[in-house]
PDB file of C-alpha atoms in Angstrom:
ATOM      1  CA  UNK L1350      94.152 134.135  23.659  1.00  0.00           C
ATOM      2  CA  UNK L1351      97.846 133.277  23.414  1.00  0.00           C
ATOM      3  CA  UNK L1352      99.125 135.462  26.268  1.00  0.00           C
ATOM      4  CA  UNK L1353      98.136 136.929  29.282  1.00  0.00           C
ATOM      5  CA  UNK L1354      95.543 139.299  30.346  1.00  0.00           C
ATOM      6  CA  UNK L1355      96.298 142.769  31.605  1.00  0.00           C
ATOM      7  CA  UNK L1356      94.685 141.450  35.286  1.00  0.00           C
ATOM      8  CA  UNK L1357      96.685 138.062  35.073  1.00  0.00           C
ATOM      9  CA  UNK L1358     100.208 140.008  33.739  1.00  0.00           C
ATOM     10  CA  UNK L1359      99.570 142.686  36.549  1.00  0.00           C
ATOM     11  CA  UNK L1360      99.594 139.688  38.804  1.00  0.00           C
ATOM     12  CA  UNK L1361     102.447 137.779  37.590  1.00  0.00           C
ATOM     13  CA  UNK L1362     104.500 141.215  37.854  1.00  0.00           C
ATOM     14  CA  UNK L1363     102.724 142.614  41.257  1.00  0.00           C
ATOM     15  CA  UNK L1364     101.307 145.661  39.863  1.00  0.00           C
ATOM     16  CA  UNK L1365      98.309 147.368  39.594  1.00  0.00           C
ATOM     17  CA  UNK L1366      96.779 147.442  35.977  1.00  0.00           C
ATOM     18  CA  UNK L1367      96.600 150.811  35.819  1.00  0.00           C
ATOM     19  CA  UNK L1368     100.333 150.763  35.831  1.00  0.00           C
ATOM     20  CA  UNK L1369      99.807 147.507  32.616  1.00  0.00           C
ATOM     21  CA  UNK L1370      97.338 149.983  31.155  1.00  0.00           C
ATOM     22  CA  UNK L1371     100.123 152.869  31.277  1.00  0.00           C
ATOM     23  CA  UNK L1372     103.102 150.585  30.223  1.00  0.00           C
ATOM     24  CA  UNK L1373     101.337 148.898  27.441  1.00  0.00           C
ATOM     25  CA  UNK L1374     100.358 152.755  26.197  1.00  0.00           C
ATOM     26  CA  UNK L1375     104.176 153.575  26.001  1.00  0.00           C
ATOM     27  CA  UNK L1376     105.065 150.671  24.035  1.00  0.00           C
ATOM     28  CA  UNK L1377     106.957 148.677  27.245  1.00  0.00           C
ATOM     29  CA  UNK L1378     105.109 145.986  26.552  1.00  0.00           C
ATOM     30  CA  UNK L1379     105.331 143.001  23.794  1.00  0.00           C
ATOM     31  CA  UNK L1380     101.894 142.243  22.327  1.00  0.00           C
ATOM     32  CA  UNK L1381     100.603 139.263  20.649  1.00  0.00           C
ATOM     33  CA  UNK L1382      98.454 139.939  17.711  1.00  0.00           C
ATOM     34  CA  UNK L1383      95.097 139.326  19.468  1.00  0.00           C
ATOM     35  CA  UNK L1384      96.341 142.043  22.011  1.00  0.00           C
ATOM     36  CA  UNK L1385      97.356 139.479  24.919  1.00  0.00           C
ATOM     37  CA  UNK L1386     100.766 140.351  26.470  1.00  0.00           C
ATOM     38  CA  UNK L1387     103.843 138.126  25.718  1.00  0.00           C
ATOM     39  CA  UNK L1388     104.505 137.770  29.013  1.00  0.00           C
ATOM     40  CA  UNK L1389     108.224 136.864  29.320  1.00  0.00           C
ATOM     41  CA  UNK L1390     109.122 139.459  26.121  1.00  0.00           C
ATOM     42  CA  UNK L1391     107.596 141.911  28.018  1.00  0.00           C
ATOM     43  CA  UNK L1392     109.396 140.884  31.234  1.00  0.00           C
ATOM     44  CA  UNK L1393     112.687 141.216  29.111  1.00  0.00           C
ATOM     45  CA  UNK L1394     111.346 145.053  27.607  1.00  0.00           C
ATOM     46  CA  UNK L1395     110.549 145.997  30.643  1.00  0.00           C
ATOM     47  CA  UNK L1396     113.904 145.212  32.684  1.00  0.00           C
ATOM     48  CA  UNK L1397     115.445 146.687  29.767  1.00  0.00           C
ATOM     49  CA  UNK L1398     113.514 150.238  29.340  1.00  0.00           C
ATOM     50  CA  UNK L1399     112.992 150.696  34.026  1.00  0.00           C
ATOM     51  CA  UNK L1400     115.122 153.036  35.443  1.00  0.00           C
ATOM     52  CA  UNK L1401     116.118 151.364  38.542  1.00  0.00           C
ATOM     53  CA  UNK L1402     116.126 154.591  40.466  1.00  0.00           C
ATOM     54  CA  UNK L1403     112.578 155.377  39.756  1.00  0.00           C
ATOM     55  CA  UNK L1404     111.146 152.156  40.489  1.00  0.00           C
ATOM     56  CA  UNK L1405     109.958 151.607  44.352  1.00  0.00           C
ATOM     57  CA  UNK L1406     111.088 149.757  46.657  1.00  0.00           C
ATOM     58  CA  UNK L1407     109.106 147.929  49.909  1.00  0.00           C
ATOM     59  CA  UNK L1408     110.062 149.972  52.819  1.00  0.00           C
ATOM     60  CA  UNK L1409     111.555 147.707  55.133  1.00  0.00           C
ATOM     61  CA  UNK L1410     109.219 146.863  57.869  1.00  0.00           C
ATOM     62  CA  UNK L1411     110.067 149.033  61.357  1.00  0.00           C
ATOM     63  CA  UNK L1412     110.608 146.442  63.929  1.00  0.00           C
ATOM     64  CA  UNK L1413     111.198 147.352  67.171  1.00  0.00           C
ATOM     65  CA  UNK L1414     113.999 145.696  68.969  1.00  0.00           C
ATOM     66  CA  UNK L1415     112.830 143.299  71.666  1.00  0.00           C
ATOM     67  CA  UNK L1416     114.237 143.364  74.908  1.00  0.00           C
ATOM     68  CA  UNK L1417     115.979 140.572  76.518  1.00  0.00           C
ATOM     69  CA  UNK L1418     114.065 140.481  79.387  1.00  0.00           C
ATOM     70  CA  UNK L1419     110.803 139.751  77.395  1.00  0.00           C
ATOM     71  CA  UNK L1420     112.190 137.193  75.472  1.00  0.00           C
ATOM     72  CA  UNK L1421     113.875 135.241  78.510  1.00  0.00           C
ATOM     73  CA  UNK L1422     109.903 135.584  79.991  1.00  0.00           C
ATOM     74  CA  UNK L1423     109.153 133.731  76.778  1.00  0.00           C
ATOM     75  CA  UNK L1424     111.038 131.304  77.467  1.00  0.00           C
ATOM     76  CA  UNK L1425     110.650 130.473  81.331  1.00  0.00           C
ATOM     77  CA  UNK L1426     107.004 130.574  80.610  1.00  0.00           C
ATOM     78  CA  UNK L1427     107.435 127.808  77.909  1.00  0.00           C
ATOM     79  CA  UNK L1428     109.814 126.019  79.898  1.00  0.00           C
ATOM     80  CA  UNK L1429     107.245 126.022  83.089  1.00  0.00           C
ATOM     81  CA  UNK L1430     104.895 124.271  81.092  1.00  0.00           C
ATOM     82  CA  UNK L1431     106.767 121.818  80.032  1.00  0.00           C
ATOM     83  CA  UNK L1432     106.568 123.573  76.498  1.00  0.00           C
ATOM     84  CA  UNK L1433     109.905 123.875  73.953  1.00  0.00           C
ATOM     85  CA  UNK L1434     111.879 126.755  74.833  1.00  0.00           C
ATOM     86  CA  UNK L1435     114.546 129.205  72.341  1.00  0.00           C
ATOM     87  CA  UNK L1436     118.225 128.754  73.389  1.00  0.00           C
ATOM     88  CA  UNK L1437     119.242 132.070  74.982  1.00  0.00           C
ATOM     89  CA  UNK L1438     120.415 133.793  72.276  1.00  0.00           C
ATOM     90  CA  UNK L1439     118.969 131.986  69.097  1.00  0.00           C
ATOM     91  CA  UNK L1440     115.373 134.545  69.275  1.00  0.00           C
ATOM     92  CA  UNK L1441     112.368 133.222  69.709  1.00  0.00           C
ATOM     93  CA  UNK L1442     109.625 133.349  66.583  1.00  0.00           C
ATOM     94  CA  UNK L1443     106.186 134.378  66.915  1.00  0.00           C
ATOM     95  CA  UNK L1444     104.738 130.980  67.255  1.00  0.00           C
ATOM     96  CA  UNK L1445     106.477 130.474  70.454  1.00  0.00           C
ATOM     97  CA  UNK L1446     105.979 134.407  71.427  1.00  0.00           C
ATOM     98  CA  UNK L1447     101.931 133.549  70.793  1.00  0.00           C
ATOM     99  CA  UNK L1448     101.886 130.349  72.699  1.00  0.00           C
ATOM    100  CA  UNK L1449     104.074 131.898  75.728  1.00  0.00           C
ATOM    101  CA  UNK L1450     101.064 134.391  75.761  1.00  0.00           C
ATOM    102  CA  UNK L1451      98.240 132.364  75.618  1.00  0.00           C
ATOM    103  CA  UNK L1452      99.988 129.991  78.503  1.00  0.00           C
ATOM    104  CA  UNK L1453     100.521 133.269  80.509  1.00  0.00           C
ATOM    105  CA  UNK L1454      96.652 134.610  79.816  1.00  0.00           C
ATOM    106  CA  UNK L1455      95.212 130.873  80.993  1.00  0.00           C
ATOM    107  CA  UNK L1456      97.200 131.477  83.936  1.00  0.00           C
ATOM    108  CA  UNK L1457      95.771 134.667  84.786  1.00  0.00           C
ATOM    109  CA  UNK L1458      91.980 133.235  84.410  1.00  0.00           C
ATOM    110  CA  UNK L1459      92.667 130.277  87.069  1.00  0.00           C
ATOM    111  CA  UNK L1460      94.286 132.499  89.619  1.00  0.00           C
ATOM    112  CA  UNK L1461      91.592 135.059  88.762  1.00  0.00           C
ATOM    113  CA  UNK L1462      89.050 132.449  89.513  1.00  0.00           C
ATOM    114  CA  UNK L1463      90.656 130.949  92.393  1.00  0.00           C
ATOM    115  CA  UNK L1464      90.442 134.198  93.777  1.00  0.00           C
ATOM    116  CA  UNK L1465      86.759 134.632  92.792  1.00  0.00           C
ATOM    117  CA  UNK L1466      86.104 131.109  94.419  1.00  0.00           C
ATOM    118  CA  UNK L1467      88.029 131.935  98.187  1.00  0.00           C
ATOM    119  CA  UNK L1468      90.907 129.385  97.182  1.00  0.00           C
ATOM    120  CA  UNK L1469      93.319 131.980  97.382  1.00  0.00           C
ATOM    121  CA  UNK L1470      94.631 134.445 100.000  1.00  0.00           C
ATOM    122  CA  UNK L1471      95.604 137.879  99.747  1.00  0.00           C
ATOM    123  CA  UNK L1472      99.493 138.282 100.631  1.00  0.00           C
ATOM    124  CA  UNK L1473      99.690 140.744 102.991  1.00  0.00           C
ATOM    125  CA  UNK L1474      96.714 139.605 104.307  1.00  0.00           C
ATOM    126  CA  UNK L1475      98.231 136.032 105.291  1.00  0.00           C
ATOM    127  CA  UNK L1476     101.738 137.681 106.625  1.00  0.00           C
ATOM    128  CA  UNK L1477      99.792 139.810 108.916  1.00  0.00           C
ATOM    129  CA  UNK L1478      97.758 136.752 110.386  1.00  0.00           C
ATOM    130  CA  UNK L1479     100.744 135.156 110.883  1.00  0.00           C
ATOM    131  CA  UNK L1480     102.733 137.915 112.516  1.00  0.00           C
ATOM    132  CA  UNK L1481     100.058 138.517 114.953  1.00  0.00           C
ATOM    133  CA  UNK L1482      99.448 134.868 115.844  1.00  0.00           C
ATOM    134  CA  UNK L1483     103.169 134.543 116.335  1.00  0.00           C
ATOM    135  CA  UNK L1484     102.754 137.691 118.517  1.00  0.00           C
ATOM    136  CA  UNK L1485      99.965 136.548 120.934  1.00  0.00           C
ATOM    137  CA  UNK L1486     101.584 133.241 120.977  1.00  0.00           C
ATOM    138  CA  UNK L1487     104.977 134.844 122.376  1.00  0.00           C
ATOM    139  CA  UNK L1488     103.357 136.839 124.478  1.00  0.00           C
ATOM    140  CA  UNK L1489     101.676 134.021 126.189  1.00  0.00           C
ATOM    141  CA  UNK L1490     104.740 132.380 126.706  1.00  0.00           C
ATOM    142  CA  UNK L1491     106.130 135.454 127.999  1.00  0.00           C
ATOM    143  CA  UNK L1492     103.820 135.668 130.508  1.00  0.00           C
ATOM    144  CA  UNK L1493     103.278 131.783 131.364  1.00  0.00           C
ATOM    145  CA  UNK L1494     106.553 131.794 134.122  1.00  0.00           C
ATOM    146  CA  UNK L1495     104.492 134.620 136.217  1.00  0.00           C
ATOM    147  CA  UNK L1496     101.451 132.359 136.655  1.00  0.00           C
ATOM    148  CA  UNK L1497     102.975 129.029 136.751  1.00  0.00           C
ATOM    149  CA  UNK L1498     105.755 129.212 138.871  1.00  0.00           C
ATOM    150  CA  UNK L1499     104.055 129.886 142.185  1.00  0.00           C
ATOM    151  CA  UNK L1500     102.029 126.490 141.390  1.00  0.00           C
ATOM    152  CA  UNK L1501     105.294 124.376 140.566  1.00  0.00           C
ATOM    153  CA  UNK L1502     107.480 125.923 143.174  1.00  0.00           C
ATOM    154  CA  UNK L1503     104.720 124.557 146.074  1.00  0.00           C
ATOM    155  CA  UNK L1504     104.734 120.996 144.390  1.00  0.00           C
ATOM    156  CA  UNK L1505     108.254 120.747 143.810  1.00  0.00           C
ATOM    157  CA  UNK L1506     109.212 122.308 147.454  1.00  0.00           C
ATOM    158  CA  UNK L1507     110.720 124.983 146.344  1.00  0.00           C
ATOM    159  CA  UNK L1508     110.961 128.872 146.556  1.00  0.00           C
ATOM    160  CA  UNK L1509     108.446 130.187 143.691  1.00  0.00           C
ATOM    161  CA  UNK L1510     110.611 133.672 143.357  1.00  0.00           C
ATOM    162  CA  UNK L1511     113.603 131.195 142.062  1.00  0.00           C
ATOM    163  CA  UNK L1512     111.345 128.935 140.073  1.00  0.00           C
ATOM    164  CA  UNK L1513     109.532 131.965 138.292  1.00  0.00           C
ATOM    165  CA  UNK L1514     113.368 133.114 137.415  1.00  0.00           C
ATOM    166  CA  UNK L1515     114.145 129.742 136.046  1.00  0.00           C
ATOM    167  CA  UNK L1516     112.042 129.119 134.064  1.00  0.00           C
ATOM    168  CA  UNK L1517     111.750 133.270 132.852  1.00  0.00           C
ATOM    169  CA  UNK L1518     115.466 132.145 131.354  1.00  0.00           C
ATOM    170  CA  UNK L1519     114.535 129.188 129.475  1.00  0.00           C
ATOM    171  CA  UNK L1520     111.529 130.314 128.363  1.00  0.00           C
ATOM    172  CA  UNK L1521     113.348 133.167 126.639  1.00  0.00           C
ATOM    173  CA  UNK L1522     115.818 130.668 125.490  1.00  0.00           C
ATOM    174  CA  UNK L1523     113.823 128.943 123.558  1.00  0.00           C
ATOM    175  CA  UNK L1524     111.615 132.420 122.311  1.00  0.00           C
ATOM    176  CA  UNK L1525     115.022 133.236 120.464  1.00  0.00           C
ATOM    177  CA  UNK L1526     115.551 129.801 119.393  1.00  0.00           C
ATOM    178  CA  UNK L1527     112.151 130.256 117.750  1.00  0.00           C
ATOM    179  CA  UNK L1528     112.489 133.922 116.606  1.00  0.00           C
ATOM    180  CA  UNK L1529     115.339 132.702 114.163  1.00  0.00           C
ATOM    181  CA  UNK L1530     112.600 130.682 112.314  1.00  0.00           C
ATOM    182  CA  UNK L1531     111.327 133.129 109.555  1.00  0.00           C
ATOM    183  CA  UNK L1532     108.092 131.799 107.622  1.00  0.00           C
ATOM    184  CA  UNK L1533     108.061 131.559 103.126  1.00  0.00           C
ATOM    185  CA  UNK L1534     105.453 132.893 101.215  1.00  0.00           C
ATOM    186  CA  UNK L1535     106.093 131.760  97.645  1.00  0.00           C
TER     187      UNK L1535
END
C-alpha cells in the first residue's frame, strides 16, 4: 500500500470515514493507483475545494465563571496545609482545585470521626456550660458576704452589719473586674 487507509486518513484529518467514504466519492481526494489516499495531495485538494463556511467548528466549551470567593478558599486551604498556593489573581488550575478538595474532604472525615469518638464538643453546647458555671459561680460569690461576715466581724471585733457591707463592695468589685473577661471559642 503506498498511502493511507480510509480509517488511518480519517484519523490523521479527525473525521469520521463516512465523511473519507463521501469525499473520496466526489473526487476530493488524491488516490494512489492501488486505491490508498495520497495523504498530503489530498490535504492540499481538500483545503482547496472546503468552503470554510460550511465546515464546523468545536463549540467553545461553556465555562462558568468562578467566583472569587471559591478560588481564595482554594487557596487558604492549600496554604493551611502547608501546600503551594495561586497568587491572588494568577487562577488556580484544576490540579490545585482537586487537591484543595481532597485536603478539605480528609478534613471533614477526622472531625466527623472525632465527633463519632466523643473528642469533640458541640458549640453551643460548651458556651452554655460555661455560661451557667460562670453563673452559679457569681452567684456564690454574691451571696458569700451574707454568710461570712457575721463569722469575721466576731473574730475581728467588729460590727458584722459593717463587715457584711465591706466586703458586699469588694466583692462586687472584683465580680466586674471579672465580668470584663469574655471566654474564645475558636
Amino acid at each position: 500500500m503506498q498511502g493511507m487507509s480510509e480509517r488511518q486518513y480519517a484519523s490523521h484529518v479527525g473525521l469520521s470515514r463516512g465523511a473519507i467514504q463521501k469525499a473520496k466519492t466526489a473526487e476530493r481526494l488524491v488516490l494512489h493507483e492501488d486505491g490508498s489516499i495520497d495523504a498530503e495531495a489530498s490535504d492540499a485538494r481538500r483545503a482547496a475545494m472546503t468552503d470554510p463556511s460550511k465546515t464546523r467548528k468545536p463549540p467553545a466549551p461553556k465555562l462558568k465563571p468562578v467566583p472569587d470567593a471559591a478560588v481564595s478558599a482554594v487557596g487558604d486551604t492549600l496554604r493551611e496545609q502547608g501546600l503551594a498556593a495561586p497568587p491572588v489573581g494568577s487562577g488556580t488550575t484544576f490540579l490545585q482545585a482537586k487537591t484543595a478538595n481532597e485536603v478539605l474532604k480528609a478534613q471533614e472525615r477526622r472531625i466527623r470521626l472525632q465527633k463519632l469518638k466523643g473528642e469533640l464538643v458541640d458549640r453551643a453546647r460548651a458556651v452554655a456550660v460555661v455560661f451557667r458555671l460562670a453563673r452559679e459561680e457569681r452567684d456564690a460569690w454574691v451571696n458569700w458576704p451574707a454568710r461570712a461576715a457575721a463569722l469575721m466581724a466576731a473574730e475581728l471585733g467588729v460590727e458584722a452589719a459593717a463587715m457584711q457591707k465591706a466586703l458586699e463592695k469588694h466583692v462586687r468589685a472584683h465580680l466586674d473586674e471579672l465580668a470584663e473577661v469574655r471566654p474564645e471559642f475558636r
